[in-house]
Short mmCIF file of C-alpha atoms in Angstrom, two decimals:
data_model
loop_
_atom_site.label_atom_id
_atom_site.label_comp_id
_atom_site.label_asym_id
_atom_site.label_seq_id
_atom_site.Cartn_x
_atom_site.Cartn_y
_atom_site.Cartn_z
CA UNK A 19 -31.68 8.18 -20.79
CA UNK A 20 -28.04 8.76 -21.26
CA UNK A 21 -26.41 6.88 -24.34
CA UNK A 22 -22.70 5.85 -24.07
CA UNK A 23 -19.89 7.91 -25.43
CA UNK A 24 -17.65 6.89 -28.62
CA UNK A 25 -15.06 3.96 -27.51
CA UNK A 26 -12.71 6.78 -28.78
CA UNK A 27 -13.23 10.40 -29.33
CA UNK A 28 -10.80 12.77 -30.48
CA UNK A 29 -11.02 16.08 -28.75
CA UNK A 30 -10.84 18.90 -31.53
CA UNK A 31 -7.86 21.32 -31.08
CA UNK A 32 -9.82 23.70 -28.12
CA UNK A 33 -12.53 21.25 -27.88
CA UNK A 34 -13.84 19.49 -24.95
CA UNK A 35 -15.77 16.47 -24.24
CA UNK A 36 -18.69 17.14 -21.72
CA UNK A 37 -19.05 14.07 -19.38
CA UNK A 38 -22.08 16.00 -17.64
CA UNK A 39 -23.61 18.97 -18.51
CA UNK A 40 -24.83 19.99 -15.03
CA UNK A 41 -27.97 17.72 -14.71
CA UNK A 42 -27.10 14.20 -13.20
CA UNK A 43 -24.83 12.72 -14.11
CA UNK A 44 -25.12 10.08 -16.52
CA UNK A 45 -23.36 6.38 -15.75
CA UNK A 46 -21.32 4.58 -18.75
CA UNK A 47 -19.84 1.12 -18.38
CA UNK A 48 -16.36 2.45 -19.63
CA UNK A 49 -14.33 -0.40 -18.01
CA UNK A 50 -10.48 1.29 -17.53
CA UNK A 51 -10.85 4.94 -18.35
CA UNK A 52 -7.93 6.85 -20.10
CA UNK A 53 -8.23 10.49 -20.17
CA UNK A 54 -5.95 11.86 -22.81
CA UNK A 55 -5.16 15.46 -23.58
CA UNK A 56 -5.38 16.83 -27.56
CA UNK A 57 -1.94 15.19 -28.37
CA UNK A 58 -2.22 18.51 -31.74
CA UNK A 59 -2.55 20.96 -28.97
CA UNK A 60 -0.40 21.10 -26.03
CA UNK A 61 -1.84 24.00 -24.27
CA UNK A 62 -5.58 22.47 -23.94
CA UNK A 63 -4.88 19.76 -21.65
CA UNK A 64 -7.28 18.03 -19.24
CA UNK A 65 -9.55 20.54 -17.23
CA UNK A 66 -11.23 19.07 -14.17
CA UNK A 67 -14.09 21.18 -13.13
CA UNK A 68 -16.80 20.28 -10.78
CA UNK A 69 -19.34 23.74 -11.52
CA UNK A 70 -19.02 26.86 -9.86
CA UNK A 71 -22.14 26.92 -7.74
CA UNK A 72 -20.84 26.24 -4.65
CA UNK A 73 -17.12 27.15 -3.78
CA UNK A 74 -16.92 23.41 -1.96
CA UNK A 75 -18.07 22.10 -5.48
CA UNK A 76 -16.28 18.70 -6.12
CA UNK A 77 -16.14 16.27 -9.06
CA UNK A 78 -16.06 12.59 -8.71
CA UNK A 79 -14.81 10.24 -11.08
CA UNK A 80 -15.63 7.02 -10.05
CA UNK A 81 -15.00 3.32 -11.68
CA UNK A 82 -16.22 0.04 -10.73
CA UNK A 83 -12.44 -1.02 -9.48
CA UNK A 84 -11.34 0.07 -12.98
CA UNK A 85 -8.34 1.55 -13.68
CA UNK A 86 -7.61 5.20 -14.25
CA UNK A 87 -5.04 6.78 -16.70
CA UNK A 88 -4.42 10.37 -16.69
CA UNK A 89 -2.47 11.61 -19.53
CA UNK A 90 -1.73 14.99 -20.66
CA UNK A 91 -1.11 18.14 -18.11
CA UNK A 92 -4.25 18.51 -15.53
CA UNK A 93 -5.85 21.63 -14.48
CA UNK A 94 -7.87 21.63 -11.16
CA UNK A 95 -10.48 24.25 -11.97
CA UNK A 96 -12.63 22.76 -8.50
CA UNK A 97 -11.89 19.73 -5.97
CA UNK A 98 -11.60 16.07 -7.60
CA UNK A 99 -12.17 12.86 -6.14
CA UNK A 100 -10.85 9.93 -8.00
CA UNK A 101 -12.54 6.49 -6.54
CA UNK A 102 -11.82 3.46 -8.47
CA UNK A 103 -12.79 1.01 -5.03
CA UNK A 104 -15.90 0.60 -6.07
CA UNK A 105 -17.68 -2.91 -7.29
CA UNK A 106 -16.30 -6.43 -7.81
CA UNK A 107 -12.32 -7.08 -8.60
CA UNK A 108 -11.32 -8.18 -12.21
CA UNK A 109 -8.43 -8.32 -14.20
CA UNK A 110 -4.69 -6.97 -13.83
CA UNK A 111 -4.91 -3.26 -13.22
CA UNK A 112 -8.08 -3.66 -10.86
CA UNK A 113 -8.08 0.58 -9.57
CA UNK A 114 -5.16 1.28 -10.37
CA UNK A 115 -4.54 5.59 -10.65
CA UNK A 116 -1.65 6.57 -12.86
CA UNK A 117 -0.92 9.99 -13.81
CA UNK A 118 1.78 9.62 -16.67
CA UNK A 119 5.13 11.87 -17.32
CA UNK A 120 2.92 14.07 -19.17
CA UNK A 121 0.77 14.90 -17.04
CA UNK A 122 1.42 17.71 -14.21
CA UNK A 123 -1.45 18.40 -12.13
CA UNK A 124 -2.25 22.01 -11.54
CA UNK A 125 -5.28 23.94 -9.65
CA UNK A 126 -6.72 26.82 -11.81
CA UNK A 127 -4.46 30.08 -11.36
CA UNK A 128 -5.87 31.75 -7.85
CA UNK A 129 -7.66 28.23 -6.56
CA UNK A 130 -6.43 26.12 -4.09
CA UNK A 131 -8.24 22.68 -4.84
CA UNK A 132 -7.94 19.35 -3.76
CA UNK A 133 -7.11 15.81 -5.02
CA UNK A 134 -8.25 13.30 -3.42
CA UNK A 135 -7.75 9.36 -4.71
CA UNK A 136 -9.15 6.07 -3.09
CA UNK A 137 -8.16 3.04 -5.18
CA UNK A 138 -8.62 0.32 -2.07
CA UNK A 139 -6.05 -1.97 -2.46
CA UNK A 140 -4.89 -1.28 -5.58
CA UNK A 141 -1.73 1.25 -6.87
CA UNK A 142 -1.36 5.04 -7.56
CA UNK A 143 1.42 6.77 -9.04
CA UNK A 144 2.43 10.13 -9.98
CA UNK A 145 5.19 10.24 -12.67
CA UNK A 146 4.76 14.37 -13.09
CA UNK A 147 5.10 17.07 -10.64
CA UNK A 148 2.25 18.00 -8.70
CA UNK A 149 1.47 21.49 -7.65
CA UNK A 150 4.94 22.27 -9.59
CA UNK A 151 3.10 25.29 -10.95
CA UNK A 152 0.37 26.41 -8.39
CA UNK A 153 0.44 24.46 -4.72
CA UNK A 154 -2.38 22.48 -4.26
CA UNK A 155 -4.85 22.74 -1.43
CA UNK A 156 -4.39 19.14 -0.36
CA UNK A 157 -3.25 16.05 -1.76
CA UNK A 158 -5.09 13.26 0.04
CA UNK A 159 -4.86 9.32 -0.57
CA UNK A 160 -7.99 8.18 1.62
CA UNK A 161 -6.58 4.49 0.84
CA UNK A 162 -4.52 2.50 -1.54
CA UNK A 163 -1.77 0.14 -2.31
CA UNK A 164 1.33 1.17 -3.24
CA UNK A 165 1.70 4.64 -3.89
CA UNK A 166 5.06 6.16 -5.95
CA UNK A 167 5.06 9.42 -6.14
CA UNK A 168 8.09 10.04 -8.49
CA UNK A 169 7.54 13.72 -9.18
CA UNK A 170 7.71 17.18 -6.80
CA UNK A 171 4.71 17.36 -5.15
CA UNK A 172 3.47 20.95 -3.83
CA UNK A 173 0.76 21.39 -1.40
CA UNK A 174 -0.72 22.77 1.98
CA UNK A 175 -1.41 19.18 2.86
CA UNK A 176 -0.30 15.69 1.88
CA UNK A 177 -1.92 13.33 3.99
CA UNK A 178 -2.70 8.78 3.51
CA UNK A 179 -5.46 7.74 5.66
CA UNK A 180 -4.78 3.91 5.09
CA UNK A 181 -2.69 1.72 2.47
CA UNK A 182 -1.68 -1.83 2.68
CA UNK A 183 1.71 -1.43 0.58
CA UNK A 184 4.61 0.52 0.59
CA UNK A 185 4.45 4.89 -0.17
CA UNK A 186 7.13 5.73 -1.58
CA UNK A 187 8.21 9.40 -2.09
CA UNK A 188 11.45 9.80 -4.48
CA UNK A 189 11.17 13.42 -5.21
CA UNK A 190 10.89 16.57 -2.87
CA UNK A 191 7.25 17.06 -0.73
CA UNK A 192 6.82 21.11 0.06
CA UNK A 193 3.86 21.58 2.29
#
């Protein structure tokens, strides 16, 4: 029986809080979920990393059409899904995916992983670059609102299935 994190943890400078250890994974009823780097240590970041048994591996964070906040420069160390169109609508941000101005989104040096985000209706934007430092494998937005993508954005593939709002791409796309 899995017992639910903190309602705020600190990460300690090169520390990292394990969501799953490998065994399934547990379920918490976070509501919105902000993932903040180590705001003492700017080199740690936010590492995304679905295992390493499979080269396919993937890692899904998914909300209950709760909003996501991504804060603090991402590393891609396997594919990640980000699915906040799941359960019943409520409140202002329903799904909503925001990666912040501090937060560029990186695979792991010699990787080429994907991102993948389906917020339903509801918005995602990217205020840092993407790829900027390693190109991603694909960025794909399997559906969503309005998208802004605000930042240089760097992959083999950028590809919306569906939206119901207006994409809107204000810096360069490299594919």
């Amino acid at each position: 029986h899995a017992t639910a994190p903190p309602a705020l943890y600190t990460l300690p400078p090169h520390g990292a809080l394990p969501i799953c250890d490998g065994s399934p994974a547990p379920a918490f009823a976070l509501g919105s979920l902000s993932v903040i780097g180590n705001p003492a240590d700017d080199t740690t970041g936010i590492f995304f990393n679905g295992g390493t048994e499979t080269p396919d591996e993937e890692l899904t964070l998914e909300t209950s059409n709760d909003a996501v906040r991504i804060n603090g420069p991402a590393t891609l160390m396997s594919d990640l899904r980000i699915d906040t169109d799941v359960g019943g609508a409520s409140g202002r941000e329903v799904g909503n995916v925001w990666f912040t101005t501090g937060t560029p989104i990186d695979p792991d040096g010699g990787e080429a992983n994907d991102l993948t985000i389906d917020a339903g209706t509801a918005a995602i934007e990217f205020d840092a670059p993407v790829g900027g430092v390693r190109p991603l494998a694909d960025l794909l937005i399997t559906k969503a609102g309005d998208v802004t993508i605000d930042a240089a954005v760097r992959a083999d593939r950028v590809l919306q299935n569906a939206g119901t709002g207006t994409t809107w791409f204000r810096a360069p796309v490299n594919t």
